[in-house]
CSV table of C-alpha atoms in Angstrom, one decimal:
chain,number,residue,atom,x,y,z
A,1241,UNK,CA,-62.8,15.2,5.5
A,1242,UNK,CA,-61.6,13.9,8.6
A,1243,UNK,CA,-60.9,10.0,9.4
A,1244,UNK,CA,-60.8,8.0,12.3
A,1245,UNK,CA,-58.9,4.8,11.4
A,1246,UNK,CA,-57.9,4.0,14.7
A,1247,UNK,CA,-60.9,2.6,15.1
A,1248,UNK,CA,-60.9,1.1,11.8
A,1249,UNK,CA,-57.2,-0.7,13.1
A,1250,UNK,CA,-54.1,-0.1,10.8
A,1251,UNK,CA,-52.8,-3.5,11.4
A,1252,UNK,CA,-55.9,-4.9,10.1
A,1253,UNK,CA,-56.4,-2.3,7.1
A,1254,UNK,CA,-52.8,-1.6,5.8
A,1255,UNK,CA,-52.3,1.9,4.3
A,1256,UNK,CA,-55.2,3.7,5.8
A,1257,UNK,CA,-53.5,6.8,7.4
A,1258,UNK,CA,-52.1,6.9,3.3
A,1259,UNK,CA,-52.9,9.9,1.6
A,1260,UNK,CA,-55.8,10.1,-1.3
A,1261,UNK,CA,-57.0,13.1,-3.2
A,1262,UNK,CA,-61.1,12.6,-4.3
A,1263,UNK,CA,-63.2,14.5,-6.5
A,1264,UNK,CA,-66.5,13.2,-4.9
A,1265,UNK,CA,-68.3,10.6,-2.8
A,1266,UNK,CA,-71.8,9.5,-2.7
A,1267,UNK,CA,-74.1,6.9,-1.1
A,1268,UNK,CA,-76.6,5.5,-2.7
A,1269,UNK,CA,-75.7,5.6,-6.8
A,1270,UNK,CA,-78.1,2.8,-8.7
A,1271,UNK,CA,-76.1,3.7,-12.0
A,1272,UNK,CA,-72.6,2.5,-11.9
A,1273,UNK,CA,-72.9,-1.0,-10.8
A,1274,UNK,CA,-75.6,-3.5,-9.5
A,1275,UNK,CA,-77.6,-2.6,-6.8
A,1276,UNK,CA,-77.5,0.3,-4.3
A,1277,UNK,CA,-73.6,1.6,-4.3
A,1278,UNK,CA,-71.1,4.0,-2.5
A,1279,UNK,CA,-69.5,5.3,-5.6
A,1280,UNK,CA,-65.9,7.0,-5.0
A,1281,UNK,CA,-64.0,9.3,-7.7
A,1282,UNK,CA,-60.5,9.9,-7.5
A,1283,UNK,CA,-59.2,13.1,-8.4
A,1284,UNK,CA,-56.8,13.0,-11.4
A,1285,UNK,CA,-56.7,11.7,-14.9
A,1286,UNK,CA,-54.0,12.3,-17.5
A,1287,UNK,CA,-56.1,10.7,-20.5
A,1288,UNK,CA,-58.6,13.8,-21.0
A,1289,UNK,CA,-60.2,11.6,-23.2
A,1290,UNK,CA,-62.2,14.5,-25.8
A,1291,UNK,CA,-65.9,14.5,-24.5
A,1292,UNK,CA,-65.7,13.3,-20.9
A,1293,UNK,CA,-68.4,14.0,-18.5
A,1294,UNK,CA,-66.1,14.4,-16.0
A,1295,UNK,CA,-63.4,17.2,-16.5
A,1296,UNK,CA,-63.3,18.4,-13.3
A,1297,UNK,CA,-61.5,14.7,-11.9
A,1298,UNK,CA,-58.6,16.1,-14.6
A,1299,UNK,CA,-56.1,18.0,-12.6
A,1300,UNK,CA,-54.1,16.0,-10.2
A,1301,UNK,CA,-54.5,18.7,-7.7
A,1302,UNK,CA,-58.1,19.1,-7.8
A,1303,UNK,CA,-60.5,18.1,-5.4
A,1304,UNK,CA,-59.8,17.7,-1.9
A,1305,UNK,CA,-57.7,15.6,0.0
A,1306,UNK,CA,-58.3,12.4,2.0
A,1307,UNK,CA,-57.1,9.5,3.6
A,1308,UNK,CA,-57.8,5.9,2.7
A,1309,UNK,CA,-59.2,5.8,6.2
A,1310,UNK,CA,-61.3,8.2,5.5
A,1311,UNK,CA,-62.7,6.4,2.4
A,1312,UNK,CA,-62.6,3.0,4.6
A,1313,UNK,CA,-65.4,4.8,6.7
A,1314,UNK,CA,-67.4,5.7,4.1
A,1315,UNK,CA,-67.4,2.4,3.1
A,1316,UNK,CA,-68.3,1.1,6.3
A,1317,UNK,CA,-71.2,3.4,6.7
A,1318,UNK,CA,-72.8,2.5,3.3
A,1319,UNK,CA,-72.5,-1.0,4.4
A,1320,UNK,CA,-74.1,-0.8,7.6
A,1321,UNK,CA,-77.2,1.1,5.3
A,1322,UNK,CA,-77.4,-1.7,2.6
A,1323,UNK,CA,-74.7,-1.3,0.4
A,1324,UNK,CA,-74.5,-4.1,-2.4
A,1325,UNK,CA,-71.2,-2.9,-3.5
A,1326,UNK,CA,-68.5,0.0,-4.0
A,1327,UNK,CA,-67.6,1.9,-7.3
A,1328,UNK,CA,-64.3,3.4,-7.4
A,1329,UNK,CA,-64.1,6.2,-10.3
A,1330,UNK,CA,-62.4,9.1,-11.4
A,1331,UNK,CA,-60.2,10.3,-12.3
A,1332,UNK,CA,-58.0,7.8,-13.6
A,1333,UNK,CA,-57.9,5.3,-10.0
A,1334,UNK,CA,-54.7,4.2,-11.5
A,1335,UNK,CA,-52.7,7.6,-10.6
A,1336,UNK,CA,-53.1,6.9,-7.1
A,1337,UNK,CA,-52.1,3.1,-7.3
A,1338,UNK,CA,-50.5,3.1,-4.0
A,1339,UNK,CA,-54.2,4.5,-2.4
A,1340,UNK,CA,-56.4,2.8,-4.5
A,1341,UNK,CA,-54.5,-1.2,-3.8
A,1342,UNK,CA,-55.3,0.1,0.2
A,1343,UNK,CA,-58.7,0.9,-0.6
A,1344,UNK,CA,-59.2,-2.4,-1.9
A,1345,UNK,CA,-58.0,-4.5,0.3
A,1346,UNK,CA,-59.3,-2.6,3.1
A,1347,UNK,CA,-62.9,-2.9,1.7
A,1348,UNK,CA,-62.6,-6.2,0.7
A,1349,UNK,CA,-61.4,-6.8,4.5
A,1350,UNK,CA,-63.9,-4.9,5.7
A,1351,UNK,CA,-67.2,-6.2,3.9
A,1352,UNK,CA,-66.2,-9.9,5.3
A,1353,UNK,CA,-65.9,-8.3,8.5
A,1354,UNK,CA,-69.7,-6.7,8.4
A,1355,UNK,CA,-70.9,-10.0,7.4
A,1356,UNK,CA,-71.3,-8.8,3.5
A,1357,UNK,CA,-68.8,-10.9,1.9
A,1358,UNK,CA,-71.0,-10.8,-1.3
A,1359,UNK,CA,-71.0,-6.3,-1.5
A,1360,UNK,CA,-68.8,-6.4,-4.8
A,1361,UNK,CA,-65.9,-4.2,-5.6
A,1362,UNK,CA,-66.1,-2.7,-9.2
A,1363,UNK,CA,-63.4,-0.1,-10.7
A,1364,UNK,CA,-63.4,1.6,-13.8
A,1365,UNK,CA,-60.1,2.6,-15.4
A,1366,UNK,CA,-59.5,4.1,-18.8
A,1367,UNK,CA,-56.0,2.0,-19.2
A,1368,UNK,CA,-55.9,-1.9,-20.7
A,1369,UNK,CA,-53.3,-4.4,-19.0
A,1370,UNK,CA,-50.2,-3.5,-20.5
A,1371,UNK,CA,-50.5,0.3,-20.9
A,1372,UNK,CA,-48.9,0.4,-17.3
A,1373,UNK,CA,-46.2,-0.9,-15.3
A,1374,UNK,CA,-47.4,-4.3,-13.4
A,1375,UNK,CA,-46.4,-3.0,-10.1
A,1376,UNK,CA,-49.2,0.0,-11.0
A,1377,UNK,CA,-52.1,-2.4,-12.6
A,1378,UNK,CA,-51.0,-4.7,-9.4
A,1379,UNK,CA,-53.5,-2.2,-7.5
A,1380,UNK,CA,-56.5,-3.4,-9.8
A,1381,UNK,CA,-55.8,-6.8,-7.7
A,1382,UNK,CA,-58.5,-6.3,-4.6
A,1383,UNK,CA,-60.8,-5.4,-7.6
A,1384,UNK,CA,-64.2,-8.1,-8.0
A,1385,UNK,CA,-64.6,-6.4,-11.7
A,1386,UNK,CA,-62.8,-4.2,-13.6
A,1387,UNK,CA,-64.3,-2.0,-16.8
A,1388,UNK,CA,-60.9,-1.2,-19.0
A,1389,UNK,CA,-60.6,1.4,-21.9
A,1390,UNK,CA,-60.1,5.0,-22.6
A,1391,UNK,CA,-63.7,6.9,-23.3
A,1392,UNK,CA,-64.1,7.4,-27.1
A,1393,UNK,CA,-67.1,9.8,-28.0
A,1394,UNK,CA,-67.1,8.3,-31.6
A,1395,UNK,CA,-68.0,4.6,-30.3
A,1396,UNK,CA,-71.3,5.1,-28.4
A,1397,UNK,CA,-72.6,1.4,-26.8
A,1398,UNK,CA,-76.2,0.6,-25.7
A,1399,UNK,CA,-74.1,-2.1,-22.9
A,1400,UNK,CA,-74.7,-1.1,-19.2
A,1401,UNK,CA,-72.3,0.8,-17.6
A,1402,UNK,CA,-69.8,1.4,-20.4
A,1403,UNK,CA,-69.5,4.6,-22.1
A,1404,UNK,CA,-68.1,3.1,-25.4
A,1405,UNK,CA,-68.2,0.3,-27.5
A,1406,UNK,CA,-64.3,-0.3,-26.8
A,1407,UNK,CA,-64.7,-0.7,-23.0
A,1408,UNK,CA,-64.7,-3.6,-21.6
A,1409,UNK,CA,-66.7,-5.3,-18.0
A,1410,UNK,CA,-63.7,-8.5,-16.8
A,1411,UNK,CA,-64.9,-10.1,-13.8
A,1412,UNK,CA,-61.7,-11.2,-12.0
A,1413,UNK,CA,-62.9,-13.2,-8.9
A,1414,UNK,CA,-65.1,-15.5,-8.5
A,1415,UNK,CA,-67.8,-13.1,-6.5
A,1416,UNK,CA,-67.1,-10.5,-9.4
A,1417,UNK,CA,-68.4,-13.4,-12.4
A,1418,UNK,CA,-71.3,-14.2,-10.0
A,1419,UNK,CA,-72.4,-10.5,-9.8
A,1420,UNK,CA,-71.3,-9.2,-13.2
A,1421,UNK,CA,-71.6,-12.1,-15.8
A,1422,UNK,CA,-75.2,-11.7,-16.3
A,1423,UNK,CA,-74.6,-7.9,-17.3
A,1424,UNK,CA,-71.9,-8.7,-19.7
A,1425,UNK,CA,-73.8,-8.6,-23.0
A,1426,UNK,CA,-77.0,-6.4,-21.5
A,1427,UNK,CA,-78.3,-3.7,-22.9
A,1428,UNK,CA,-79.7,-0.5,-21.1
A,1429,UNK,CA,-83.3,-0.2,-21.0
A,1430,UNK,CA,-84.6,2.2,-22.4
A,1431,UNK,CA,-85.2,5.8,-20.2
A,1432,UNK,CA,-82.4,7.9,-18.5
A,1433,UNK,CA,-79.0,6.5,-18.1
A,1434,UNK,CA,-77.9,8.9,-15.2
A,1435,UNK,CA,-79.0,10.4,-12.2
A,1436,UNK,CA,-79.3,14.3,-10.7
A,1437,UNK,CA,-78.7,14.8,-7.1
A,1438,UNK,CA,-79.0,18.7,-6.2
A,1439,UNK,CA,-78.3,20.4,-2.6
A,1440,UNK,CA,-79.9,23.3,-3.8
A,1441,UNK,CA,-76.6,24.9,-5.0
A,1442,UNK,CA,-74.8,22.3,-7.0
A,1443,UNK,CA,-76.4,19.5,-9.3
A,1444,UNK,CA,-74.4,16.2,-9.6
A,1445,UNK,CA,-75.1,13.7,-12.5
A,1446,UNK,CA,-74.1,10.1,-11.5
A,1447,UNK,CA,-74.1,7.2,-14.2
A,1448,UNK,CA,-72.4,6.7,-18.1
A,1449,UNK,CA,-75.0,9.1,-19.8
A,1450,UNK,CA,-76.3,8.0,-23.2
A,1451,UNK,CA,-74.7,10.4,-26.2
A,1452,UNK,CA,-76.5,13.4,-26.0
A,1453,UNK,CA,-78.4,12.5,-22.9
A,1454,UNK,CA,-76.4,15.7,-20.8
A,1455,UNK,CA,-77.3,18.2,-24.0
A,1456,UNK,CA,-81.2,16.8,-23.1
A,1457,UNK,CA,-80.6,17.1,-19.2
A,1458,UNK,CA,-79.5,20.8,-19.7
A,1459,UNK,CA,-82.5,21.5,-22.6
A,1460,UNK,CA,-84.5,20.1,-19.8
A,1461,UNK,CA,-83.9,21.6,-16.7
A,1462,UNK,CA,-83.6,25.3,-18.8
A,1463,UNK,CA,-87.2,24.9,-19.6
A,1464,UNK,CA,-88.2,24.5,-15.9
A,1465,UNK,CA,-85.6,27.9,-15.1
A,1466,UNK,CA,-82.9,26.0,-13.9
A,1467,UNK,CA,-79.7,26.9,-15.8
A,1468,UNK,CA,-76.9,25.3,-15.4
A,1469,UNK,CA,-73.4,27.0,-15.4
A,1470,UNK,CA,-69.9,25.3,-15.9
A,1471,UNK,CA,-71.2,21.9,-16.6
A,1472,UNK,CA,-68.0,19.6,-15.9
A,1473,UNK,CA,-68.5,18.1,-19.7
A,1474,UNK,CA,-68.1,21.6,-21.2
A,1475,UNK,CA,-64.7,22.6,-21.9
């Protein structure tokens, strides 16, 4: 993934030649946020919580790597085609604190400078305040809403975009209570919980499945001769 942030201007976005290792990137997800969303995972997570969907965003030096340039434009793209906000993933986001604050601040920056100032900024992190240093939970501060809390397979929720009943949707600016307030106590409807996106080699599932929704997706797509091998929530 190469960048351009020259263009993007380092004075204006601070910390976009930084380094960033991602697991993935996508344009549009519908399943982690309001609206149509570039969703970003970063590639690291020292939690493992037991029955994660994502074990491949474990190892710190997985994935590939980026810059927060590169990200920047990605952002900037997905505005320019509609984008009603950014999730930022993993991974634990919190292991790169340094790339994720830039990221922030650089896409808050750059949505006002677009003419979205209402495209929100949503990051999921598996840590509550005080499990880190301030300096690290400091990065969460360019963040519209946070979800907070480790992913326990025990706890299932019906609540949108949590995985369990422990984690919790904080809107911390004023933009994030406008967008996120009326989602704080919904429910999901009823039907799937995730999406597939295939490039006829790979299948991605994007969205907090339901329990037992990826054991159906797999029943599923065997029954139409699609198998799938090394599904990330298999150890």
């Amino acid at each position: 993934m190469a960048g351009n942030t020259e263009r993007l201007g380092a004075g204006v976005y601070p910390g976009a030649e930084g380094p960033v290792r991602i697991a993935d990137a996508y344009f549009p997800v519908e399943t982690l946020g309001p609206g149509r969303r570039l969703a970003l995972w970063f590639q690291g997570c020292a939690l493992a919580c037991p029955g994660c969907m994502s074990r491949h965003t474990w190892d710190a030096d997985g994935g590939r790597a980026a810059t927060v340039g590169d990200l920047l434009q990605l952002w900037d793209a997905a505005l320019a085609d509609g984008a009603e906000g950014l999730t930022v993933s993993g991974g634990e986001p919190l292991q790169q604190p340094s790339a994720l604050a830039a990221l922030l601040l650089g896409a808050g920056r750059l949505r006002l400078a677009r003419g979205r100032p209402e495209a929100d900024l949503l990051v999921y992190t598996g840590h509550e305040p005080g499990e880190v240093p301030p300096e690290v939970w400091a990065a969460l501060d360019g963040a519209d809403a946070v979800v907070t809390g480790r992913f326990r397979i025990a706890e299932p929720t019906d609540l949108v975009w949590r995985g369990s009943a422990n984690q919790r949707l904080v809107p911390r600016t004023p933009l994030g209570a406008r967008r996120y307030a009326p989602h704080l106590d919904r429910d999901y409807p009823r039907g799937p919980r995730v999406t597939v996106h295939t490039d006829g080699t790979h299948a991605r599932v994007y969205g907090v499945p339901a329990r037992g929704e990826l054991r159906r997706l797999e029943r599923a797509s065997a029954a139409t001769g699609v198998h799938l091998t090394d599904p990330s929530w298999r150890p």
